[in-house]
Coordinates of C-alpha atoms in Angstrom, one line a residue:
X127 CA 0.0 0.0 0.0
X128 CA 1.4 3.4 -0.9
X129 CA 2.4 5.5 2.1
X130 CA 2.1 9.2 1.7
X131 CA 4.4 11.6 3.4
X132 CA 1.4 13.1 5.2
X133 CA 0.6 9.7 6.7
X134 CA 4.2 9.2 7.9
X135 CA 4.2 12.6 9.5
X136 CA 0.8 12.0 11.1
X137 CA 2.2 8.7 12.5
X138 CA 5.3 10.5 13.8
X139 CA 3.1 12.9 15.7
X140 CA 1.6 10.0 17.5
X141 CA 4.9 8.3 18.1
X142 CA 7.7 9.6 20.5
X143 CA 10.6 10.3 18.3
X144 CA 14.2 10.5 19.5
X145 CA 15.3 14.0 18.6
X146 CA 19.0 14.0 18.4
X147 CA 20.6 17.4 18.4
X148 CA 23.8 19.1 19.3
X149 CA 21.7 22.2 20.3
X150 CA 23.9 24.8 18.6
X151 CA 21.5 27.6 18.9
X152 CA 17.9 28.5 19.5
X153 CA 16.9 28.9 15.8
X154 CA 15.0 26.0 14.4
X155 CA 16.9 24.0 11.7
X156 CA 15.9 24.6 8.1
X157 CA 15.6 20.9 7.5
X158 CA 14.9 17.9 9.9
X159 CA 15.6 14.5 8.5
X160 CA 13.8 11.4 9.8
X161 CA 16.0 8.3 10.4
X162 CA 14.2 5.1 10.9
X163 CA 15.4 1.6 11.9
X164 CA 14.1 -1.6 13.5
X165 CA 16.6 -1.9 16.3
X166 CA 16.2 -1.2 20.1
X167 CA 16.7 2.5 21.1
X168 CA 19.4 3.5 23.6
X169 CA 21.6 6.5 24.0
X170 CA 24.5 7.9 21.9
X171 CA 26.9 5.9 24.2
X172 CA 24.9 2.9 25.2
X173 CA 22.9 0.2 23.5
X174 CA 22.7 -1.3 20.0
X175 CA 25.5 0.2 17.9
X176 CA 23.2 0.6 14.9
X177 CA 21.0 3.0 17.0
X178 CA 24.1 4.7 18.3
X179 CA 25.5 5.1 14.8
X180 CA 22.3 6.9 13.7
X181 CA 22.4 9.2 16.8
X182 CA 26.1 10.0 16.2
X183 CA 25.3 10.8 12.5
X184 CA 22.5 13.1 13.6
X185 CA 24.5 15.0 16.1
X186 CA 27.5 15.5 13.7
X187 CA 25.1 16.4 10.9
X188 CA 23.7 19.4 12.9
X189 CA 27.1 20.4 14.1
X190 CA 28.8 20.3 10.7
X191 CA 25.9 22.1 8.9
X192 CA 26.0 24.8 11.6
X193 CA 22.5 23.9 12.7
X194 CA 21.0 24.1 9.2
X195 CA 20.1 20.3 9.2
X196 CA 19.2 18.2 12.1
X197 CA 17.7 14.7 12.5
X198 CA 15.2 12.7 14.5
X199 CA 15.9 9.0 15.1
X200 CA 13.0 6.6 15.2
X201 CA 14.2 3.3 16.7
X202 CA 12.4 -0.1 17.1
X203 CA 10.2 0.4 14.0
X204 CA 8.3 3.2 15.8
X205 CA 7.8 5.2 12.7
X206 CA 6.9 2.5 10.2
X207 CA 7.2 -1.3 9.9
X208 CA 10.5 -2.8 8.9
X209 CA 10.1 -3.9 5.3
X210 CA 8.1 -0.7 4.4
X211 CA 11.1 1.5 5.1
X212 CA 12.9 0.8 1.9
X213 CA 10.0 1.6 -0.4
X214 CA 9.4 4.8 1.7
X215 CA 13.0 5.9 1.2
X216 CA 12.7 5.2 -2.5
X217 CA 9.6 7.4 -2.8
X218 CA 10.9 10.3 -0.7
X219 CA 8.4 9.5 2.1
X220 CA 11.2 8.6 4.5
X221 CA 14.5 10.5 4.5
X222 CA 16.9 7.8 5.9
X223 CA 17.0 4.3 7.3
X224 CA 19.6 1.9 8.6
X225 CA 18.3 -1.1 6.7
X226 CA 19.2 -4.7 6.1
X227 CA 19.3 -4.4 2.3
X228 CA 18.3 -8.0 1.6
X229 CA 14.9 -7.3 3.2
X230 CA 14.1 -5.5 0.0
X231 CA 14.9 -8.5 -2.1
X232 CA 11.3 -9.2 -2.7
X233 CA 11.1 -5.9 -4.5
X234 CA 14.4 -6.1 -6.4
X235 CA 16.0 -9.6 -6.5
X236 CA 19.4 -8.1 -7.0
X237 CA 19.4 -6.8 -3.4
X238 CA 19.5 -10.4 -2.0
X239 CA 23.2 -10.4 -2.6
X240 CA 23.4 -8.4 0.7
X241 CA 22.9 -11.6 2.6
X242 CA 24.2 -14.3 0.3
X243 CA 25.5 -17.3 2.3
X244 CA 29.3 -17.8 2.1
X245 CA 29.9 -15.0 -0.4
X246 CA 31.4 -12.7 2.1
X247 CA 33.4 -14.4 4.8
X248 CA 35.3 -11.5 6.4
X249 CA 35.0 -7.8 7.1
X250 CA 37.9 -7.2 4.8
X251 CA 36.1 -8.8 1.9
X252 CA 32.9 -6.8 2.6
X253 CA 34.8 -3.5 2.9
X254 CA 36.5 -4.2 -0.5
X255 CA 33.1 -4.0 -2.2
X256 CA 32.6 -0.3 -1.8
X257 CA 35.6 0.7 -3.9
X258 CA 35.5 -2.2 -6.4
X259 CA 33.4 -2.6 -9.6
X260 CA 30.7 -4.4 -7.6
X261 CA 30.3 -1.5 -5.3
X262 CA 29.8 1.0 -8.2
X263 CA 27.4 -1.2 -10.0
X264 CA 25.4 -1.9 -6.8
X265 CA 25.3 1.7 -5.8
X266 CA 24.3 2.8 -9.3
X267 CA 21.5 0.2 -9.3
X268 CA 20.2 1.6 -6.0
X269 CA 20.5 5.2 -7.2
X270 CA 18.4 4.3 -10.2
X271 CA 15.7 3.1 -7.8
X272 CA 15.9 6.2 -5.7
X273 CA 18.2 5.2 -2.9
X274 CA 21.7 6.6 -2.0
X275 CA 24.2 4.4 -0.1
X276 CA 25.5 6.6 2.7
X277 CA 27.4 4.1 4.9
X278 CA 28.4 0.6 3.9
X279 CA 27.9 -1.4 7.1
X280 CA 28.7 -5.2 7.1
X281 CA 27.9 -7.4 10.1
X282 CA 29.0 -11.0 10.8
X283 CA 26.4 -13.3 12.3
X284 CA 25.9 -16.5 14.1
X285 CA 23.2 -18.9 15.1
X286 CA 21.3 -19.1 18.4
X287 CA 19.6 -22.5 19.0
X288 CA 17.1 -23.9 21.5
X289 CA 19.0 -27.2 21.3
X290 CA 22.5 -28.2 20.2
X291 CA 24.7 -25.7 18.2
X292 CA 24.3 -25.6 14.5
X293 CA 27.9 -26.1 13.2
X294 CA 28.0 -28.5 10.3
X295 CA 25.3 -28.7 7.6
X296 CA 24.0 -32.0 8.9
X297 CA 23.2 -30.3 12.3
X298 CA 20.4 -28.4 10.5
X299 CA 18.4 -31.4 9.3
X300 CA 14.8 -31.6 10.5
X301 CA 14.9 -28.2 12.3
X302 CA 12.8 -25.0 11.8
X303 CA 15.4 -22.3 11.1
X304 CA 15.4 -18.6 10.3
X305 CA 18.1 -17.7 7.8
X306 CA 17.3 -14.0 7.2
X307 CA 17.0 -14.0 3.4
X308 CA 15.6 -16.1 0.6
X309 CA 19.0 -17.2 -0.5
X310 CA 20.1 -18.1 3.0
X311 CA 16.9 -20.1 3.4
X312 CA 17.8 -22.0 0.2
X313 CA 21.1 -23.0 1.8
X314 CA 19.3 -24.3 5.0
X315 CA 16.7 -26.1 3.0
X316 CA 19.4 -27.9 1.1
X317 CA 20.8 -29.0 4.4
X318 CA 17.5 -30.5 5.3
X319 CA 15.9 -27.7 7.4
X320 CA 12.5 -26.1 7.2
X321 CA 12.7 -22.3 7.1
X322 CA 10.6 -19.4 8.2
X323 CA 10.7 -15.7 7.4
X324 CA 10.8 -13.5 10.5
X325 CA 12.2 -10.0 11.1
X326 CA 14.9 -10.0 13.7
X327 CA 12.8 -7.9 16.1
X328 CA 10.2 -10.8 16.2
X329 CA 12.7 -13.6 16.8
X330 CA 12.4 -13.7 20.6
X331 CA 8.7 -14.7 20.5
X332 CA 9.4 -17.2 17.7
X333 CA 12.1 -18.9 19.7
X334 CA 10.2 -18.7 23.0
X335 CA 7.2 -20.4 21.6
X336 CA 9.1 -23.1 19.7
X337 CA 7.9 -21.8 16.3
X338 CA 11.6 -21.4 15.5
X339 CA 14.3 -24.0 16.7
X340 CA 17.3 -21.8 15.8
X341 CA 17.9 -18.5 14.2
X342 CA 20.7 -16.9 12.2
X343 CA 21.2 -13.2 12.7
X344 CA 23.9 -10.6 13.4
X345 CA 26.0 -10.8 16.5
X346 CA 24.5 -7.4 17.5
X347 CA 20.9 -8.6 17.1
X348 CA 21.7 -11.8 19.0
X349 CA 22.5 -9.5 21.9
X350 CA 20.0 -6.7 21.4
X351 CA 17.0 -8.9 21.1
X352 CA 18.0 -10.9 24.2
X353 CA 17.9 -14.3 22.5
X354 CA 20.3 -15.7 25.1
X355 CA 17.2 -15.9 27.3
X356 CA 15.6 -18.5 25.0
X357 CA 18.7 -20.3 23.6
X358 CA 20.7 -23.2 24.9
X359 CA 23.6 -22.8 22.4
X360 CA 25.3 -20.3 20.2
X361 CA 27.5 -20.7 17.1
X362 CA 29.4 -17.4 16.9
X363 CA 30.6 -15.3 13.9
X364 CA 33.9 -14.4 15.5
X365 CA 36.8 -15.3 13.5
X366 CA 35.0 -17.2 10.8
X367 CA 31.4 -17.0 9.5
X368 CA 29.4 -17.7 6.3
X369 CA 26.7 -15.3 7.5
X370 CA 27.5 -11.7 6.6
X371 CA 24.8 -9.0 6.1
X372 CA 25.1 -5.7 4.3
X373 CA 23.1 -3.3 6.5
X374 CA 23.8 0.2 5.2
X375 CA 22.6 3.6 6.2
X376 CA 20.6 4.7 3.2
X377 CA 19.0 7.9 2.1
X378 CA 16.3 9.0 -0.3
X379 CA 17.9 10.2 -3.5
X380 CA 15.0 12.6 -4.0
X381 CA 15.7 14.2 -0.6
X382 CA 19.5 14.1 -1.1
X383 CA 19.4 15.7 -4.6
X384 CA 17.3 18.6 -3.3
X385 CA 19.9 19.5 -0.7
X386 CA 22.7 22.1 -1.2
X387 CA 26.0 20.7 -2.4
X388 CA 27.8 21.6 0.8
X389 CA 25.2 19.6 2.8
X390 CA 25.4 16.6 0.5
X391 CA 29.2 16.7 1.0
X392 CA 28.8 16.7 4.8
X393 CA 26.4 13.7 4.6
X394 CA 28.7 11.6 2.5
X395 CA 31.8 12.4 4.6
X396 CA 29.9 11.5 7.7
X397 CA 28.7 8.3 6.1
X398 CA 32.3 7.2 5.6
X399 CA 33.1 8.1 9.2
X400 CA 30.2 6.1 10.4
X401 CA 31.5 3.1 8.4
X402 CA 34.6 3.0 10.6
X403 CA 32.5 3.2 13.7
X404 CA 30.1 0.5 12.5
X405 CA 32.8 -2.0 11.6
X406 CA 34.6 -1.5 14.8
X407 CA 31.5 -2.0 16.9
X408 CA 30.3 -5.0 14.8
X409 CA 33.6 -6.8 15.4
X410 CA 33.4 -6.0 19.1
X411 CA 29.9 -7.6 19.2
X412 CA 31.2 -10.7 17.6
X413 CA 33.2 -11.3 20.7
X414 CA 30.7 -9.8 23.2
X415 CA 27.9 -12.2 22.0
X416 CA 30.0 -15.2 23.0
X417 CA 30.5 -13.7 26.5
X418 CA 26.8 -12.9 26.9
X419 CA 25.7 -16.4 26.0
X420 CA 28.4 -18.1 28.0
X421 CA 27.4 -16.1 31.1
X422 CA 23.8 -17.5 30.6
X423 CA 25.2 -21.0 30.6
X424 CA 24.8 -21.6 26.8
X425 CA 27.1 -23.8 24.9
X426 CA 29.3 -21.6 22.7
X427 CA 30.9 -23.0 19.5
X428 CA 33.1 -21.4 16.8
X429 CA 33.6 -22.2 13.1
X430 CA 36.8 -22.9 11.2
X431 CA 37.8 -22.6 7.5
X432 CA 36.9 -26.2 6.8
X433 CA 33.4 -25.9 8.2
X434 CA 32.7 -22.6 6.4
X435 CA 33.8 -24.2 3.1
X436 CA 31.3 -27.0 3.6
X437 CA 28.5 -24.5 3.8
X438 CA 30.0 -22.5 0.9
X439 CA 30.0 -25.6 -1.3
X440 CA 26.3 -26.0 -0.8
X441 CA 25.6 -22.3 -1.2
X442 CA 27.5 -22.2 -4.5
X443 CA 25.3 -24.9 -6.0
X444 CA 22.0 -23.6 -4.6
X445 CA 21.7 -20.0 -3.6
X446 CA 24.5 -18.6 -5.7
X447 CA 23.3 -20.4 -8.8
X448 CA 19.7 -19.4 -8.3
X449 CA 20.6 -15.8 -7.7
X450 CA 22.8 -15.6 -10.8
X451 CA 19.8 -16.7 -13.0
X452 CA 17.5 -13.9 -11.8
X453 CA 18.8 -11.0 -13.9
X454 CA 21.8 -10.2 -16.0
X455 CA 23.0 -7.8 -13.2
X456 CA 22.6 -10.5 -10.6
X457 CA 24.9 -12.8 -12.6
X458 CA 27.4 -10.0 -13.0
X459 CA 27.3 -9.0 -9.3
X460 CA 27.9 -12.5 -7.9
X461 CA 30.8 -13.1 -10.3
X462 CA 32.4 -9.8 -9.1
X463 CA 31.8 -10.7 -5.5
X464 CA 33.2 -14.2 -5.8
X465 CA 36.3 -12.8 -7.4
X466 CA 36.9 -10.6 -4.3
X467 CA 36.2 -13.6 -2.0
X468 CA 38.7 -15.7 -3.8
X469 CA 41.4 -13.0 -3.8

């Protein structure tokens, strides 16, 4: 259903926004950007790093534009539902979002590469995308659809299970698992699992009721959504992982293009600065999640190269192959990404 800007604004009036400001003066800013995300809210120094990233961005934006542009952060899907955010950004209804890009794969199949099992296996590989041919083609594709990539944020992930840890492919057989994307679900199905599609902010209830036996998600979400309370084991993403998600800070091209050039420059420079913050915090959470689950008495397991390669072999013949057949751009993107992974 089409969401008008008036409807979003009306919803915002009924929803407590987090107004992030550096309070440089008493004059109202000329422009107030709305930044939406699905993750729990906190403060600029405490809580989910994705929320903190948005808050830091907002404060620095107002500071570096001398108060001309400020931002309101809407955490925990308080402004609009998770999946709707991408379409809203495209149409200029929503200014910005920190968004798991593969969530929009139902709208544009090419975006499912943002959570392609085994394609990215390290932060170094993910970071290489931005300044490689794949990054330009991916960014250009999004821009054609009305979306600007502001910060390229990659996160490793692991698997929380109500039973034994999911380490090797055979461990998934017969279980109800959440992978996080169509392609990741294909991998799990090939390993003998049944799959379900659930946003990360609904995973606690699914695990608690037994609707989901185990779930893959980022290390940060494994902590923020308190899944250690309903899990007996954890397979971490520290060191090695075949679950890497592209979860960028995106902006409406319509809104961006209407801004003065100096404000556009500030936004893009801040986006790059936030990438460094995001990567550092994501890597810290890869270790922190192991500590959180161990403290709760959960069994904690790690992966090695040989295990990751087992999963990649399955992914290459299922998810990768299927994705490459979707569109000519899909085929080109996965070949470019695989070349980076192999280098």
